[in-house]
Coordinates of N, CA and C in Angstrom, one line a residue:
X1 N -32.9 60.6 3.4 CA -32.1 59.5 3.8 C -33.0 58.2 3.6
X2 N -34.3 58.2 4.1 CA -35.1 57.1 3.9 C -35.3 56.7 2.5
X3 N -35.4 57.7 1.6 CA -35.6 57.4 0.2 C -34.4 56.6 -0.3
X4 N -33.2 57.0 0.0 CA -32.0 56.3 -0.5 C -31.8 55.0 0.2
X5 N -32.3 54.9 1.4 CA -32.2 53.6 2.1 C -33.2 52.6 1.5
X6 N -34.4 53.0 1.2 CA -35.5 52.1 0.8 C -35.5 51.9 -0.7
X7 N -35.2 52.9 -1.5 CA -35.4 52.8 -3.0 C -34.1 52.7 -3.8
X8 N -33.1 53.3 -3.4 CA -31.9 53.4 -4.2 C -30.9 52.4 -3.7
X9 N -30.7 51.3 -4.4 CA -29.8 50.2 -4.0 C -28.6 50.1 -4.9
X10 N -28.4 51.0 -5.8 CA -27.3 50.9 -6.7 C -26.0 51.3 -6.1
X11 N -24.9 50.9 -6.7 CA -23.6 51.2 -6.2 C -23.3 52.7 -6.1
X12 N -23.9 53.5 -7.1 CA -23.6 54.9 -7.1 C -24.4 55.7 -6.1
X13 N -25.5 55.2 -5.6 CA -26.3 55.9 -4.6 C -25.8 55.7 -3.1
X14 N -24.9 54.7 -2.9 CA -24.4 54.4 -1.6 C -23.7 55.6 -1.0
X15 N -22.8 56.3 -1.7 CA -22.1 57.4 -1.1 C -23.1 58.5 -0.7
X16 N -24.1 58.7 -1.5 CA -25.1 59.8 -1.2 C -25.8 59.3 0.1
X17 N -26.2 58.1 0.2 CA -26.9 57.6 1.5 C -26.0 57.8 2.7
X18 N -24.7 57.5 2.6 CA -23.8 57.6 3.8 C -23.6 59.1 4.1
X19 N -23.6 59.9 3.1 CA -23.5 61.4 3.4 C -24.7 61.9 4.1
X20 N -25.9 61.5 3.6 CA -27.2 61.9 4.2 C -27.3 61.3 5.7
X21 N -26.8 60.1 5.8 CA -26.8 59.5 7.2 C -25.9 60.3 8.1
X22 N -24.8 60.7 7.7 CA -23.9 61.6 8.5 C -24.6 62.9 8.8
X23 N -25.2 63.6 7.9 CA -25.9 64.8 8.1 C -27.0 64.6 9.1
X24 N -27.8 63.5 8.9 CA -28.9 63.2 9.8 C -28.5 63.1 11.2
X25 N -27.4 62.3 11.5 CA -26.9 62.2 12.8 C -26.4 63.5 13.4
X26 N -25.7 64.3 12.6 CA -25.2 65.6 13.1 C -26.4 66.5 13.5
X27 N -27.4 66.6 12.6 CA -28.6 67.4 12.9 C -29.3 66.8 14.1
X28 N -29.4 65.5 14.2 CA -30.1 64.9 15.4 C -29.5 65.2 16.7
X29 N -28.2 65.2 16.7 CA -27.4 65.6 18.0 C -27.6 67.1 18.3
X30 N -27.6 67.9 17.3 CA -27.7 69.3 17.5 C -29.1 69.7 18.0
X31 N -30.1 69.0 17.5 CA -31.5 69.4 17.8 C -32.1 68.5 19.0
X32 N -31.4 67.5 19.4 CA -31.8 66.6 20.5 C -32.8 65.5 20.1
X33 N -32.8 65.1 18.8 CA -33.7 64.1 18.4 C -33.0 62.7 18.3
X34 N -33.7 61.7 18.7 CA -33.3 60.3 18.5 C -34.4 59.6 17.8
X35 N -34.5 59.8 16.5 CA -35.6 59.3 15.7 C -35.0 58.4 14.6
X36 N -35.2 57.1 14.7 CA -34.6 56.2 13.6 C -35.4 56.3 12.3
X37 N -34.8 55.8 11.2 CA -35.5 55.9 9.9 C -36.6 54.8 9.9
X38 N -37.6 55.1 9.0 CA -38.7 54.2 8.7 C -39.6 53.9 9.9
X39 N -39.7 54.9 10.8 CA -40.6 54.8 12.0 C -41.9 55.6 11.7
X40 N -41.7 56.8 11.2 CA -42.9 57.7 11.0 C -43.3 57.6 9.5
X41 N -44.6 57.8 9.3 CA -45.2 57.8 8.0 C -44.9 59.2 7.4
X42 N -45.4 59.5 6.2 CA -45.2 60.8 5.6 C -46.0 61.9 6.3
X43 N -45.5 63.1 6.3 CA -46.2 64.2 6.9 C -45.9 64.5 8.4
X44 N -44.8 64.0 8.8 CA -44.3 64.2 10.2 C -44.1 65.7 10.4
X45 N -44.6 66.3 11.5 CA -44.3 67.7 11.8 C -43.7 67.7 13.2
X46 N -42.5 68.2 13.3 CA -41.8 68.3 14.6 C -41.9 69.8 14.9
X47 N -42.7 70.2 16.0 CA -43.0 71.6 16.2 C -41.8 72.4 16.8
X48 N -41.1 71.8 17.7 CA -40.0 72.5 18.4 C -38.8 71.6 18.5
X49 N -37.6 72.1 18.5 CA -36.5 71.2 18.7 C -36.4 71.0 20.2
X50 N -35.9 69.9 20.6 CA -35.8 69.4 22.0 C -35.7 67.9 22.0
X51 N -35.7 67.3 23.2 CA -35.5 65.9 23.3 C -36.7 65.1 22.8
X52 N -36.5 64.4 21.7 CA -37.5 63.4 21.2 C -36.8 62.1 21.0
X53 N -37.3 61.1 21.7 CA -36.7 59.8 21.7 C -37.7 58.8 21.2
X54 N -37.4 58.0 20.1 CA -38.4 57.1 19.6 C -37.6 55.7 19.4
X55 N -38.3 54.7 19.8 CA -37.7 53.3 19.7 C -37.8 52.9 18.2
X56 N -36.8 52.1 17.8 CA -36.7 51.6 16.4 C -37.9 50.7 16.1
X57 N -38.5 50.0 17.0 CA -39.6 49.2 16.7 C -41.0 49.8 16.7
X58 N -41.0 51.1 17.1 CA -42.3 51.8 17.1 C -42.7 52.1 15.6
X59 N -44.0 52.2 15.4 CA -44.6 52.6 14.1 C -45.6 53.6 14.3
X60 N -45.4 54.8 13.6 CA -46.4 55.9 13.8 C -46.8 56.2 12.4
X61 N -48.1 56.4 12.2 CA -48.7 56.6 10.9 C -48.4 58.0 10.3
X62 N -49.2 58.3 9.3 CA -48.9 59.6 8.6 C -49.5 60.7 9.3
X63 N -49.0 61.9 9.0 CA -49.5 63.2 9.6 C -49.4 63.3 11.1
X64 N -48.3 62.8 11.6 CA -48.2 62.9 13.1 C -47.6 64.3 13.4
X65 N -48.0 64.9 14.4 CA -47.5 66.2 14.9 C -47.0 66.0 16.3
X66 N -45.7 66.2 16.5 CA -45.0 65.8 17.8 C -44.3 67.0 18.3
X67 N -44.3 67.1 19.7 CA -43.6 68.2 20.4 C -42.4 67.7 21.1
X68 N -41.7 68.6 21.7 CA -40.4 68.3 22.5 C -40.7 67.5 23.7
X69 N -39.6 66.9 24.2 CA -39.7 66.1 25.5 C -40.6 64.9 25.4
X70 N -40.7 64.3 24.3 CA -41.5 63.2 24.1 C -40.7 61.9 24.0
X71 N -41.3 60.8 24.6 CA -40.6 59.5 24.5 C -41.5 58.5 24.1
X72 N -41.2 57.7 23.0 CA -42.0 56.6 22.5 C -41.1 55.4 22.5
X73 N -41.4 54.5 23.4 CA -40.4 53.3 23.5 C -41.0 52.1 24.0
X74 N -40.2 51.1 24.2 CA -40.5 49.8 24.7 C -40.4 49.9 26.3
X75 N -40.9 48.8 26.9 CA -40.8 48.8 28.4 C -40.4 47.4 28.9
X76 N -39.8 47.4 30.0 CA -39.5 46.2 30.7 C -38.5 45.3 30.0
X77 N -37.6 45.9 29.2 CA -36.6 45.1 28.5 C -37.1 44.3 27.3
X78 N -38.4 44.5 26.9 CA -38.9 43.9 25.7 C -38.6 44.7 24.5
X79 N -38.8 44.2 23.3 CA -38.6 44.9 22.1 C -40.0 45.4 21.5
X80 N -41.1 45.2 22.2 CA -42.4 45.6 21.8 C -42.6 47.1 22.0
X81 N -42.9 47.8 20.9 CA -43.0 49.3 21.0 C -44.4 49.7 20.5
X82 N -44.9 50.9 20.8 CA -46.2 51.3 20.4 C -46.4 51.3 18.9
X83 N -47.7 51.1 18.5 CA -48.1 51.2 17.2 C -49.2 52.3 17.2
X84 N -48.9 53.5 16.6 CA -49.7 54.6 16.7 C -50.3 54.9 15.3
X85 N -51.5 55.3 15.2 CA -52.2 55.4 13.9 C -51.9 56.8 13.2
X86 N -52.7 57.0 12.2 CA -52.6 58.3 11.4 C -53.2 59.5 12.1
X87 N -52.7 60.7 11.8 CA -53.3 61.9 12.2 C -53.3 62.0 13.8
X88 N -52.2 61.7 14.4 CA -52.1 61.8 15.9 C -51.3 63.0 16.3
X89 N -51.8 63.7 17.3 CA -51.1 64.8 17.9 C -50.5 64.4 19.2
X90 N -49.2 64.6 19.4 CA -48.5 64.2 20.6 C -48.0 65.5 21.2
X91 N -48.5 65.9 22.4 CA -48.2 67.1 23.1 C -46.9 67.0 23.8
X92 N -46.3 68.1 24.3 CA -45.0 68.1 24.9 C -45.0 67.2 26.2
X93 N -43.9 66.5 26.4 CA -43.7 65.7 27.6 C -44.5 64.4 27.6
X94 N -45.1 64.0 26.5 CA -45.9 62.7 26.5 C -44.9 61.5 26.6
X95 N -45.3 60.5 27.3 CA -44.5 59.2 27.4 C -45.4 58.1 26.9
X96 N -45.0 57.5 25.9 CA -45.9 56.4 25.3 C -45.0 55.1 25.2
X97 N -45.3 54.1 25.9 CA -44.5 52.9 26.0 C -45.2 51.6 26.1
X98 N -44.6 50.5 25.7 CA -45.1 49.2 25.8 C -45.7 48.7 24.5
X99 N -46.3 47.5 24.6 CA -46.9 46.9 23.5 C -48.4 47.4 23.4
X100 N -48.6 48.6 22.9 CA -49.9 49.2 22.8 C -50.2 49.7 21.5
X101 N -51.5 50.0 21.2 CA -52.0 50.6 20.0 C -52.7 51.8 20.3
X102 N -52.5 52.9 19.5 CA -53.3 54.1 19.6 C -54.0 54.3 18.3
X103 N -55.3 54.5 18.3 CA -56.1 54.6 17.1 C -55.8 55.9 16.3
X104 N -56.4 56.0 15.1 CA -56.2 57.1 14.3 C -57.0 58.3 14.9
X105 N -56.6 59.5 14.5 CA -57.2 60.8 14.8 C -57.3 61.0 16.3
X106 N -56.3 60.7 17.0 CA -56.3 60.9 18.5 C -55.3 62.0 18.8
X107 N -55.5 62.6 20.0 CA -54.6 63.6 20.6 C -54.1 63.1 21.9
X108 N -52.8 63.2 22.2 CA -52.3 62.7 23.4 C -51.8 64.0 24.2
X109 N -52.3 64.2 25.3 CA -52.1 65.5 26.1 C -50.7 65.6 26.6
X110 N -50.4 66.8 27.1 CA -49.1 67.2 27.7 C -48.9 66.3 28.9
X111 N -47.7 65.8 29.0 CA -47.2 65.0 30.1 C -48.0 63.7 30.4
X112 N -48.7 63.3 29.4 CA -49.5 62.0 29.5 C -48.6 60.8 29.6
X113 N -49.0 59.8 30.3 CA -48.2 58.6 30.4 C -49.1 57.5 29.8
X114 N -48.9 57.1 28.6 CA -49.8 56.2 27.9 C -49.1 54.8 28.0
X115 N -49.7 53.9 28.7 CA -49.2 52.5 28.9 C -50.2 51.5 28.6
X116 N -51.3 51.8 28.0 CA -52.3 50.9 27.6 C -52.9 51.3 26.3
X117 N -53.5 50.4 25.6 CA -54.1 50.7 24.2 C -55.4 51.5 24.3
X118 N -55.5 52.3 23.2 CA -56.8 53.1 23.0 C -57.2 52.8 21.6
X119 N -58.3 52.1 21.4 CA -58.7 51.7 20.1 C -59.8 52.6 19.5
X120 N -60.3 53.5 20.3 CA -61.4 54.4 19.9 C -60.8 55.6 19.1
X121 N -61.3 55.9 18.0 CA -60.8 57.0 17.2 C -61.4 58.3 17.6
X122 N -60.6 59.4 17.4 CA -61.1 60.7 17.6 C -61.3 61.1 19.1
X123 N -60.3 60.7 19.9 CA -60.4 61.0 21.3 C -59.2 61.8 21.8
X124 N -59.3 62.4 22.9 CA -58.2 63.1 23.7 C -57.8 62.2 24.8
X125 N -56.5 61.8 24.9 CA -56.0 61.0 25.9 C -55.0 61.8 26.7
X126 N -55.2 61.8 28.1 CA -54.3 62.6 28.9 C -54.3 62.0 30.3
X127 N -53.4 62.4 31.1 CA -53.3 62.0 32.5 C -52.1 61.0 32.8
X128 N -52.0 60.7 34.0 CA -51.0 59.7 34.5 C -51.6 58.7 35.4
X129 N -51.9 57.5 35.1 CA -51.9 56.9 33.7 C -53.0 57.5 32.8
X130 N -52.7 57.4 31.5 CA -53.6 58.1 30.5 C -55.0 57.4 30.5
X131 N -56.0 58.3 30.3 CA -57.4 57.8 30.1 C -58.1 58.7 29.1
X132 N -59.2 58.3 28.6 CA -59.9 59.0 27.7 C -60.6 60.2 28.4
X133 N -60.3 61.4 27.8 CA -60.9 62.7 28.4 C -62.2 63.0 27.7
X134 N -62.1 63.1 26.4 CA -63.3 63.5 25.6 C -63.1 63.2 24.2
X135 N -64.1 63.3 23.4 CA -64.0 63.1 21.9 C -63.6 64.5 21.3
X136 N -62.8 64.4 20.2 CA -62.3 65.6 19.6 C -62.4 65.5 18.1
X137 N -62.2 66.7 17.4 CA -62.1 66.8 16.0 C -60.6 67.1 15.7
X138 N -59.8 66.1 15.3 CA -58.4 66.3 15.1 C -58.0 67.4 14.1
X139 N -58.9 67.7 13.2 CA -58.6 68.7 12.1 C -58.5 70.1 12.8
X140 N -59.1 70.3 14.0 CA -58.9 71.6 14.6 C -57.5 71.7 15.3
X141 N -56.9 70.6 15.5 CA -55.6 70.6 16.2 C -54.4 70.5 15.1
X142 N -54.6 69.5 14.2 CA -53.6 69.4 13.1 C -54.1 70.0 11.9
X143 N -53.6 71.1 11.5 CA -54.1 71.9 10.3 C -53.7 71.4 9.0
X144 N -52.6 70.6 8.9 CA -52.1 70.1 7.6 C -52.7 68.8 7.1
X145 N -53.8 68.3 7.6 CA -54.4 67.1 7.1 C -55.6 67.4 6.3

């Protein structure tokens, strides 16, 4: 659907786009996803079906691995949403919100509440509120990079 939205602007491709948009919404409802287009970079891996809610203004880099019961959104009625780097692992139940940045090659632990920026690469973030736990090698967690 993103390909037809971004690249195909001819009259003949519009019916295909609307068909794919219909299928996308139907599958999203069935699986519990609320993921807008053009938010994730290439290589997104959704490990399990379940509630995943992502704000339209969020930007997540390539090779993200995300689990169920995750929420990435704005806070306090503003439209500012998280900017998350490449090769990020997001564990089940993570809540990431506000005008924050998460660096590349990070892992966000289960049930973490991330409400401040983490600019250091290659770290594990966990807790409520989230804090740096230790340095990690993301290639041991995300196998497809």
